[in-house]
Coordinates of C-alpha atoms in Angstrom, one line a residue:
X1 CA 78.4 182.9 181.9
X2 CA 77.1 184.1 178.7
X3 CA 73.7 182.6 177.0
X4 CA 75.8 180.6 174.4
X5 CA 78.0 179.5 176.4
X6 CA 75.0 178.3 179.1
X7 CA 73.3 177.2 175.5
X8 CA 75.9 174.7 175.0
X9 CA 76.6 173.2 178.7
X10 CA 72.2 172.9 178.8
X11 CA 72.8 171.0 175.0
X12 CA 75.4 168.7 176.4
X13 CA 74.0 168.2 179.8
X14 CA 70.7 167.0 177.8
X15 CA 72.7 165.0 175.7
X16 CA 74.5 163.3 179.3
X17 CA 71.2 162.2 180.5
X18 CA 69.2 161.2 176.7
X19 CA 71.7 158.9 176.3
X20 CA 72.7 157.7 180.0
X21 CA 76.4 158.8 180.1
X22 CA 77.6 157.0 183.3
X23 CA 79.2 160.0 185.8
X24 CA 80.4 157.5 188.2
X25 CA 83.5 155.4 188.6
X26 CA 82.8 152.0 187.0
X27 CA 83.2 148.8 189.0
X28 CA 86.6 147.1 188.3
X29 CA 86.7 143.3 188.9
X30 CA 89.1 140.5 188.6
X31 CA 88.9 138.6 186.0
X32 CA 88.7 134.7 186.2
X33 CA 89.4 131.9 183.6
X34 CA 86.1 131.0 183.0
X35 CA 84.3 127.5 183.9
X36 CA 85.4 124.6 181.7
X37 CA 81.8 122.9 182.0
X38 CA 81.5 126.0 179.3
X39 CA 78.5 125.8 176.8
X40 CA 80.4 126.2 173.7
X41 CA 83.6 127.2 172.0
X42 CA 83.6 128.7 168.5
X43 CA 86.7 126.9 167.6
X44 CA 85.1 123.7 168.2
X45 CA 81.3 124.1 167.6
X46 CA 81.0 126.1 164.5
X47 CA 79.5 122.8 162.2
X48 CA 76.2 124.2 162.9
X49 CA 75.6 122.1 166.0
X50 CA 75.2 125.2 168.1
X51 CA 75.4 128.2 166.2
X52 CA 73.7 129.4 163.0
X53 CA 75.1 132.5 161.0
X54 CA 72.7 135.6 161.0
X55 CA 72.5 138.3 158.8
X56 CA 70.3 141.5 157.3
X57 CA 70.5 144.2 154.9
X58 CA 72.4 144.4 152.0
X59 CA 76.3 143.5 152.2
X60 CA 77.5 142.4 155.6
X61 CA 78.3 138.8 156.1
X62 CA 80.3 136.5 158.4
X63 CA 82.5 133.4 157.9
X64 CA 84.4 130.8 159.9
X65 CA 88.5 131.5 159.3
X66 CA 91.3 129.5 161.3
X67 CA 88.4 129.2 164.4
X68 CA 87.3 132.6 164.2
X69 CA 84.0 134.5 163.5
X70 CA 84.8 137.5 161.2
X71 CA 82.3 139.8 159.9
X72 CA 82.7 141.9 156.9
X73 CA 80.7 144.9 156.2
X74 CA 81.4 146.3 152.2
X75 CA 81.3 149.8 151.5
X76 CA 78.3 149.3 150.0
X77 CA 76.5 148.0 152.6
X78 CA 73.1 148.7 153.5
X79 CA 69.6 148.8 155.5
X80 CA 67.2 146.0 154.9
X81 CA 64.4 148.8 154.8
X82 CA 61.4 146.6 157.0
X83 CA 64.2 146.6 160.1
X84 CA 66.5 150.0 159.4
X85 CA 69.5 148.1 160.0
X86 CA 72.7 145.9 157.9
X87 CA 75.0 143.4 159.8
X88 CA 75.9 139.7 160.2
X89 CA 76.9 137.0 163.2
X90 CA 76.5 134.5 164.9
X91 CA 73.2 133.4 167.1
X92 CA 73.1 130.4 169.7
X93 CA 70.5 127.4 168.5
X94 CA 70.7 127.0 172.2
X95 CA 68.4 128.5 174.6
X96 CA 69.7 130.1 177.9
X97 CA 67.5 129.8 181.1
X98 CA 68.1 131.9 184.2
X99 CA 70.8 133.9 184.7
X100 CA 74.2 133.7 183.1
X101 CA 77.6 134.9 182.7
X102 CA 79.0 134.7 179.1
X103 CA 81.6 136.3 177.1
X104 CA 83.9 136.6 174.2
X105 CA 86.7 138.2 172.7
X106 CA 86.8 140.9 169.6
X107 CA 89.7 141.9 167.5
X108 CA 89.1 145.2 165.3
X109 CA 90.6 143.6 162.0
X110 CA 89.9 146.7 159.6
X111 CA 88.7 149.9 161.6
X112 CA 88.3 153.3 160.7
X113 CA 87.5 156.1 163.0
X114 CA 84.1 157.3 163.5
X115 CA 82.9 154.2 161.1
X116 CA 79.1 153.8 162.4
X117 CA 79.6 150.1 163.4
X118 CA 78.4 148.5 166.7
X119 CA 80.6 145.3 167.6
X120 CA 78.2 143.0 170.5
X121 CA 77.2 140.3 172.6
X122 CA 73.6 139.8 172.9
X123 CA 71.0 138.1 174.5
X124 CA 67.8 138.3 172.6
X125 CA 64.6 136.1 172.9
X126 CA 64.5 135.9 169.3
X127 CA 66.2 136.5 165.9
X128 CA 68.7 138.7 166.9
X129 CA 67.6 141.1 163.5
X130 CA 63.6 141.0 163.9
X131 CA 62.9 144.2 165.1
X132 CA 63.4 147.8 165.1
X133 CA 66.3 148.8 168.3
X134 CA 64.8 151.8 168.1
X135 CA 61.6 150.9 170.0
X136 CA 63.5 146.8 171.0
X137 CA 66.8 147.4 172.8
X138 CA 69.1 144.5 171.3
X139 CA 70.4 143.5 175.2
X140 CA 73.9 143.9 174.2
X141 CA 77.6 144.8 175.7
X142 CA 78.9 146.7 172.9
X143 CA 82.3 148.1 171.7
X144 CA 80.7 151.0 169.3
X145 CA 82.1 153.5 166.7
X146 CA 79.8 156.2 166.3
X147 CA 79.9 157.3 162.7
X148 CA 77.9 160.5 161.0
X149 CA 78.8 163.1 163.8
X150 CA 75.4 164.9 162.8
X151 CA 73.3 162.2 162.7
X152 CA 74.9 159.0 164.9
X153 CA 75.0 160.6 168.5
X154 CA 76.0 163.9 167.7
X155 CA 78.2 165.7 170.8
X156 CA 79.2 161.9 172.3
X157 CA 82.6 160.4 171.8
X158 CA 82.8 158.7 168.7
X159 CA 84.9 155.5 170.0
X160 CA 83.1 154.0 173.0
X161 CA 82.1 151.2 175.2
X162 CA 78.2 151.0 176.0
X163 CA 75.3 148.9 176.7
X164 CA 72.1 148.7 175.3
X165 CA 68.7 147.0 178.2
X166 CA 65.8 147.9 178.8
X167 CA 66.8 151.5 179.9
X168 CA 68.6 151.8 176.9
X169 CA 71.7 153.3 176.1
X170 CA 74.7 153.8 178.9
X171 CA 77.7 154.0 179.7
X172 CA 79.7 155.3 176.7
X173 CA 83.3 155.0 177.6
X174 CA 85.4 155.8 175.7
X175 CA 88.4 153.4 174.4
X176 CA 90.9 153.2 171.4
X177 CA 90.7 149.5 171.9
X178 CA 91.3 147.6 168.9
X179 CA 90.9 144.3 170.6
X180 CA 89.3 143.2 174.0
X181 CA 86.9 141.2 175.4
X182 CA 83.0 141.9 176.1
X183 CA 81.0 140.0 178.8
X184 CA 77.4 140.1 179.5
X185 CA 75.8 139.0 183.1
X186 CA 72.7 138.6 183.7
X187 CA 70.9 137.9 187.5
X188 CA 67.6 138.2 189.5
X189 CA 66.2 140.4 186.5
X190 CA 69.1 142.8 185.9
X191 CA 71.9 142.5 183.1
X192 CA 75.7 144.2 183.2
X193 CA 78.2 144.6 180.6
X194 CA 81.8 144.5 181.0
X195 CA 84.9 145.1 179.4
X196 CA 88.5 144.0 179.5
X197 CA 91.0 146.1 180.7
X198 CA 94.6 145.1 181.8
X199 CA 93.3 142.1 182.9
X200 CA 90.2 143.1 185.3
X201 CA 86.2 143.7 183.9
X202 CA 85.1 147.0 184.4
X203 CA 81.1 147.5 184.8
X204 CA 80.3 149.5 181.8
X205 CA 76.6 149.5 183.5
X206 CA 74.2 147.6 185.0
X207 CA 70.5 148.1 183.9
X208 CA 66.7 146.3 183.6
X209 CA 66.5 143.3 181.3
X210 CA 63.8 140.3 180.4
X211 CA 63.9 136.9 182.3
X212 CA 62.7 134.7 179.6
X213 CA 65.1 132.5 177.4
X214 CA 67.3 134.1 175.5
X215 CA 69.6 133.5 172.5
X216 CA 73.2 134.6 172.6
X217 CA 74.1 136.4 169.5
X218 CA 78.0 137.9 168.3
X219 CA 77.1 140.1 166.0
X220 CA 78.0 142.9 164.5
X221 CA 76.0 146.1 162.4
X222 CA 75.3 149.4 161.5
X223 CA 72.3 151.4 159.8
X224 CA 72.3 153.6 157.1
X225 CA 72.4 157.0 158.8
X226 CA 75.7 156.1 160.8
X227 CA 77.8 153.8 158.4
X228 CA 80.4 155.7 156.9
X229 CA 81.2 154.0 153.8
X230 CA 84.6 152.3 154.5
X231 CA 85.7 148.5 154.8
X232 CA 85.3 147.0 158.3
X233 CA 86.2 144.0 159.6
X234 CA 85.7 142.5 163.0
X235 CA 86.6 138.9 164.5
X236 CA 85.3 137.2 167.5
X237 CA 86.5 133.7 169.5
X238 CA 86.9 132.2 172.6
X239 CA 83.0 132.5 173.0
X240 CA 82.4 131.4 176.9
X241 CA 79.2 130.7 178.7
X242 CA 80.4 130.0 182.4
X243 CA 77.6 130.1 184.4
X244 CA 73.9 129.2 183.0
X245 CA 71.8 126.8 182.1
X246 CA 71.7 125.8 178.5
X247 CA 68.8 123.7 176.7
X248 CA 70.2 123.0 173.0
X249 CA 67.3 122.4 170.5
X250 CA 68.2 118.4 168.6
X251 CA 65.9 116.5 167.0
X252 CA 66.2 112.2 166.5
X253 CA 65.0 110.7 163.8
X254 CA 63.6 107.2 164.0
X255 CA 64.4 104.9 161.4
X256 CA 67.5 107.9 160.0
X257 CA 68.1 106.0 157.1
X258 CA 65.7 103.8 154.3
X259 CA 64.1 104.0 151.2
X260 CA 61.0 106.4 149.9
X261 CA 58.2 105.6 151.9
X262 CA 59.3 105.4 155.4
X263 CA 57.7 106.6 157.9
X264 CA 60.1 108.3 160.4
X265 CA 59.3 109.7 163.7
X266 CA 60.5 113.0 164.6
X267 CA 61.6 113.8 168.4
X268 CA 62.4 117.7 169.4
X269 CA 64.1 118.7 172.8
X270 CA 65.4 121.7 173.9
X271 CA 63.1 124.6 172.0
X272 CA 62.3 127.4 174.0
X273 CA 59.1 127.5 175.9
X274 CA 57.0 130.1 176.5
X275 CA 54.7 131.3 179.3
X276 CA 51.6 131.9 176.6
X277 CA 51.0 128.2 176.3
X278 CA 52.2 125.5 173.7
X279 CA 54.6 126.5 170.8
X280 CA 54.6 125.4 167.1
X281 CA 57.5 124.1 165.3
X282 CA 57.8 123.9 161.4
X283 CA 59.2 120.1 160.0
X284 CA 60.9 120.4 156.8
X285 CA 62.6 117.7 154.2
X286 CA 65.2 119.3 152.2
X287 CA 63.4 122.7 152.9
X288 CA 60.4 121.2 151.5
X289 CA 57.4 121.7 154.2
X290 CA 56.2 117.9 155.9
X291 CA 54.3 120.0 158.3
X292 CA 53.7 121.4 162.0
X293 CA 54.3 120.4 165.4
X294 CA 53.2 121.2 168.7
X295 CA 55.8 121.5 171.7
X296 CA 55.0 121.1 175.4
X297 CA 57.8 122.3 177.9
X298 CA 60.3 122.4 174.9
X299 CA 59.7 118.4 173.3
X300 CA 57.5 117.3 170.4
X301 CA 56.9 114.2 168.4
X302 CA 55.8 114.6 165.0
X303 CA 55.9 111.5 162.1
X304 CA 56.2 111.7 158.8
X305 CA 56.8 109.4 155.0
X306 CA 59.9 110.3 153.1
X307 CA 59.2 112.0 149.8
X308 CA 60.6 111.1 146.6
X309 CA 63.9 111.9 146.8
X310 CA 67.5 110.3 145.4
X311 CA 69.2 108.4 147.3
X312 CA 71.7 109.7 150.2
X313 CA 71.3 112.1 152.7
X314 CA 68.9 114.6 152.9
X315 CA 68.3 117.0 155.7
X316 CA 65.6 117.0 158.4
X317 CA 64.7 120.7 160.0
X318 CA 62.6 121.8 162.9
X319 CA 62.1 125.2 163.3
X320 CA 61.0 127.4 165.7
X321 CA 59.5 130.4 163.4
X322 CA 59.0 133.0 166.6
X323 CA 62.5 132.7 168.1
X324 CA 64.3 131.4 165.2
X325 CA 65.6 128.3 167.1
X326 CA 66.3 125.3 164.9
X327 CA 67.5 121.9 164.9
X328 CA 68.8 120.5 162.3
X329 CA 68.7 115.8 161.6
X330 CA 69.8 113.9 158.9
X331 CA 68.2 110.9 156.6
X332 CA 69.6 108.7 154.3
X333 CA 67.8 107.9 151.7
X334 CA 68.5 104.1 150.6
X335 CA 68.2 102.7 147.0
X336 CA 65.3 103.3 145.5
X337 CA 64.0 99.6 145.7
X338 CA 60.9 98.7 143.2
X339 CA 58.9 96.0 143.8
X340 CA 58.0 94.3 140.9
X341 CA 55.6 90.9 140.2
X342 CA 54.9 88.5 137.2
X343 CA 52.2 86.5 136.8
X344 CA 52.2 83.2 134.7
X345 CA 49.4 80.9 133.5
X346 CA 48.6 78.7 131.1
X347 CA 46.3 80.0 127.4
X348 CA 43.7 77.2 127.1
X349 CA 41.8 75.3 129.6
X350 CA 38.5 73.8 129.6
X351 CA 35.7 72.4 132.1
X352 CA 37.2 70.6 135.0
X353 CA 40.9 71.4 134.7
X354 CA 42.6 72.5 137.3
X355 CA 44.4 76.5 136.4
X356 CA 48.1 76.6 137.7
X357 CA 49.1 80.1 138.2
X358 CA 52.8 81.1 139.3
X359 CA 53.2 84.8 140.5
X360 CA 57.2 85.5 141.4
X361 CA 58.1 88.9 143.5
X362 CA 61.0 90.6 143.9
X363 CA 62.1 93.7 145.2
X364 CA 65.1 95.9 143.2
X365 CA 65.7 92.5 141.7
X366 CA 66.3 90.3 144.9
X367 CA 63.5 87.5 145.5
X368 CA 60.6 88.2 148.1
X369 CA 59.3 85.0 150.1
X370 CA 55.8 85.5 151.9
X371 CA 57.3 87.2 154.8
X372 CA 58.6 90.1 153.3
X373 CA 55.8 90.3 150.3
X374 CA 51.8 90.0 150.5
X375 CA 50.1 88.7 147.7
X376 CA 46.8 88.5 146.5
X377 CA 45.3 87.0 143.8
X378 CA 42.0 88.1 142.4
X379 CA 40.1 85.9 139.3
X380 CA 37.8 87.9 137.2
X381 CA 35.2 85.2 135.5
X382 CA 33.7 86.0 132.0
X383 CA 30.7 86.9 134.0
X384 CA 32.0 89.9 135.7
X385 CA 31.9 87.9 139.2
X386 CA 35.4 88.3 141.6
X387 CA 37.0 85.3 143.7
X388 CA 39.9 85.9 145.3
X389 CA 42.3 82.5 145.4
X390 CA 44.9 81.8 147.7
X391 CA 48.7 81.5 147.3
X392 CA 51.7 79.4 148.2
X393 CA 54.9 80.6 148.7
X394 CA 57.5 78.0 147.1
X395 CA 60.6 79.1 146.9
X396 CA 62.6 81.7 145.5
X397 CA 60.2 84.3 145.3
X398 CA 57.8 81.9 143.8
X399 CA 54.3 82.0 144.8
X400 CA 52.0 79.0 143.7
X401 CA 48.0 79.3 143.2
X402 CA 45.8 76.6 141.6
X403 CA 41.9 77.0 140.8
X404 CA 39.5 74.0 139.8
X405 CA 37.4 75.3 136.8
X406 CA 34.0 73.6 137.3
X407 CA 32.7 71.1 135.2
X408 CA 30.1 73.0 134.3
X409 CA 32.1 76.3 134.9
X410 CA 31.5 79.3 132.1
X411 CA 33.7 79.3 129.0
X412 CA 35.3 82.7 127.9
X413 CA 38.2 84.7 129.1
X414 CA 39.3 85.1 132.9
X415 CA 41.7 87.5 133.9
X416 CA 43.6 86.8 137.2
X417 CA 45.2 90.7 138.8
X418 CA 47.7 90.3 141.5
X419 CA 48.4 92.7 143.6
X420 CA 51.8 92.8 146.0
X421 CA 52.4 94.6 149.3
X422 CA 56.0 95.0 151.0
X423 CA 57.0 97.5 153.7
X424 CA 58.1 101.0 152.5
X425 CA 57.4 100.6 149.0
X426 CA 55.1 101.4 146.6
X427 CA 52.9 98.5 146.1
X428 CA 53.2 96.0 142.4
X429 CA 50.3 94.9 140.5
X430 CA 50.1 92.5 137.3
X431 CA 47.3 91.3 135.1
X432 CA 47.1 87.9 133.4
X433 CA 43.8 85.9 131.2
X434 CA 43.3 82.5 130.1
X435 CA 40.4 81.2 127.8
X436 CA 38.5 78.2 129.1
X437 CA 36.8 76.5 125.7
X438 CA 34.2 73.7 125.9
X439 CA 35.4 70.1 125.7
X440 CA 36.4 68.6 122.6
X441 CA 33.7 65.8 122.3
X442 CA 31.1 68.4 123.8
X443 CA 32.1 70.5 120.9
X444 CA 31.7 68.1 118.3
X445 CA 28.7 66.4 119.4
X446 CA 26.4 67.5 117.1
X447 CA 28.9 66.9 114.0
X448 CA 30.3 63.4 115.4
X449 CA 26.1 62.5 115.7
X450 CA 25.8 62.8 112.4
X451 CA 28.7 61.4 110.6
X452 CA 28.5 58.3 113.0
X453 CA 24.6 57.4 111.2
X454 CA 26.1 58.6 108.1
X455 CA 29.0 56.1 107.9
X456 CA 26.8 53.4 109.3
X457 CA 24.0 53.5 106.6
X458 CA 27.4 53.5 104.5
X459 CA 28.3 50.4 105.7
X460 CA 25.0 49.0 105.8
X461 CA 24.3 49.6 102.1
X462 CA 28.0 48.1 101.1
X463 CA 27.3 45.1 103.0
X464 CA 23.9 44.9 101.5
X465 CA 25.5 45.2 97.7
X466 CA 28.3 42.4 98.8
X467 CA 25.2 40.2 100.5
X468 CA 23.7 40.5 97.3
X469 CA 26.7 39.5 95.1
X470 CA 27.0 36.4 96.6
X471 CA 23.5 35.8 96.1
X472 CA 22.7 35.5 100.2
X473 CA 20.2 38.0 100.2
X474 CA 18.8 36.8 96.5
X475 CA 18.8 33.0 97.6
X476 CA 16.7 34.2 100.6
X477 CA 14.1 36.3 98.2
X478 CA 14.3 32.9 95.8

């Protein structure tokens, strides 16, 4: 053998063991219907229940068509430069403990050789695009097209089945298959990926994996140095999770529905837990931050008002920021009530009268009795001095309160403020006066004094002249 020719078989031979070509004969198995106590079926969970659409880079993206997950990449697609990597799926909300047996079918719908696109199905602790798989393996069972052949896997076939653990890359069989199915097992620690072939799994390898919980993403992408530049299109369904157990992240919300105000309590279940102690979970109202809760073995309770908002349904998120697990509750927002109050009282009083004042309440327009409203009533005297006096409730959101001005009470103004309290509303307020003014006589003593002694030496001095007339008074001096 000449030194090229041992060049190349050392080349290749490197290449075999870099990338983990399997030499053996894989494993063939029968393939079983899977379990129908199955976590999910994409045909009939895709309202965002259980699944969440991911994506990265610039292009790629994935819809719901006639119960099927297809993922387009453009030709223009590209790297989201932090992560050195495009593509677009689907990621479980749902947390998988344990080991598992899940899988799902693929159909190549636009496919060119050598195209640089990975078709997968995960399991990832996290986002399924949050890291680098050069240095984070992304757990997967794929069906791969190798694109650049100078700088995507140069010297391996270009059309191949793989997997991608802990020990990274293996397998590499290649296939022409332009449909299929892909299944990922994992147990005691280990994972294996399998693929369909006339109706039995063959082991494409089996290899180290994590034991934490995991996300199960169907996903498809590509990077920059291996995408080739043409339309691709891929589909997935029949998503099956037959062995496993599944803890799906929901939150309740207690009251779900009333006005601005209310103060709802928030219950979480089924977010992943970790081993480094309690977790943290973001609250949102219509995307708007309400604020941060702390789980323990997957729950939390966290309470918050409603904002202003308009009325009808707003949505309610939890969010796990680490693993990107979410949960997603509605509120309705009711009418925007308003509580309203107007106070009624008479101008003038004086010393010693009794002050009727009427306060009615009413809520968007609807009457509040003393049940449903709180009212106080506050006098201001012209002194500066506070009393608060107490109400009746008479009908009709009518309240009745009466105060006895003293008899030697201060004249001036008073001003009477009520103030109104109902549940989940924004408290009323009103302000009234009335003058108290000193008696009538009182204020005309003085001036009724003197016109009194005025008009009786009046009368005294005309009786005198008429006295004197008739002589009585002259007789007498005679």
């Amino acid at each position: 053998m000449d030194k090229r020719a041992a060049a190349s078989l050392l080349i290749i031979v490197s290449i075999f063991v870099v990338l983990g070509i399997s030499l053996m004969k894989p494993t063939i198995t029968k393939a079983v219907q899977p379990d129908q106590g199955k976590l999910a079926s994409l045909g009939d969970n895709l309202n965002g229940s259980l699944w969440i659409a991911t994506q990265a880079g610039f292009g790629p993206s994935a819809t719901v068509v006639n119960q099927t997950v297809e993922v387009s990449f453009p030709t223009n697609s590209a790297n989201d430069p932090s992560l050195g990597i495009f593509g677009a799926g689907l990621s479980s909300r749902c947390t998988v403990k344990g080991d598992f047996d899940a899988q799902v079918n693929f159909r190549l719908v636009n496919w060119t050789f050598s195209n640089g696109v990975r078709v997968g199905l995960a399991s990832t602790p996290g986002p399924f695009f949050a890291s680098d798989f050069f240095t984070t393996p992304p757990f997967a069972a794929e069906r791969t097209s190798f694109g650049s052949p100078t700088g995507d896997a140069p010297g391996v076939p270009r059309e191949v089945y793989l997997t991608d653990f802990l020990d990274r890359v293996h397998g590499l069989i290649p296939t022409s298959d332009i449909s299929g199915s892909l299944r990922l097992v994992r147990s005691a620690g280990s994972e294996t990926g399998y693929y369909l072939s006339s109706g039995n799994w063959v082991t494409i390898h089996t290899g180290p994996s994590i034991t934490q919980d995991i996300h199960l993403d169907i996903v498809a992408w590509s990077h920059d140095f291996a995408f080739t530049h043409t339309f691709v299109k891929v589909a997935f369904d029949n998503f099956t999770l037959s062995r496993g157990s599944a803890a799906c992240p929901a939150i309740m919300l207690n009251p779900s529905i009333g006005p601005i105000g209310t103060k709802v309590l928030v219950q979480g279940s089924g977010f992943p837990t970790s081993t480094y102690g309690p977790g943290t979970v973001m609250v949102t109202f219509d995307d708007m931050l309400s604020g941060f809760a702390t789980t323990t073995n997957g729950t939390f309770r966290f309470t918050f008002d409603v904002p202003d908002a308009q009325a009808g349904a707003h949505l309610v998120k939890a969010l796990d920021e680490i693993t990107g697990t979410s949960a997603v509750a509605s509120f309705q927002v009711t009418q925007i009530n308003t509580l309203a109050l107007t106070v009624d009282v008479g101008t003038l009083y004086f010393p010693g009268d009794n002050v009727a004042v009427y306060t009615l309440a009413t809520l968007s327009g609807t009457p509040l009795n003393s049940t449903t409203a709180q009212l106080e009533l506050t006098l201001t005297k012209p002194d500066g001095s506070d009393i608060t006096i107490a109400s009746t409730f008479i009908g009709s959101g009518l309240f009745k309160a009466t105060y006895a001005i003293p008899s030697t009470g201060l004249v001036g103004t008073y001003s009477i403020v009520a103030l109104a309290h109902a549940a989940n509303v924004r408290d009323a307020s009103a302000l009234t006066t009335f003058e108290v003014k000193p008696t009538w006589l009182s204020a005309q003593g003085p001036a009724l004094t003197t016109a009194a002694a005025a008009t009786a030496l009046t009368g005294i001095v005309a009786l005198s002249a008429v006295a004197w007339k008739k002589g009585v008074i002259r007789n007498k001096i005679d």
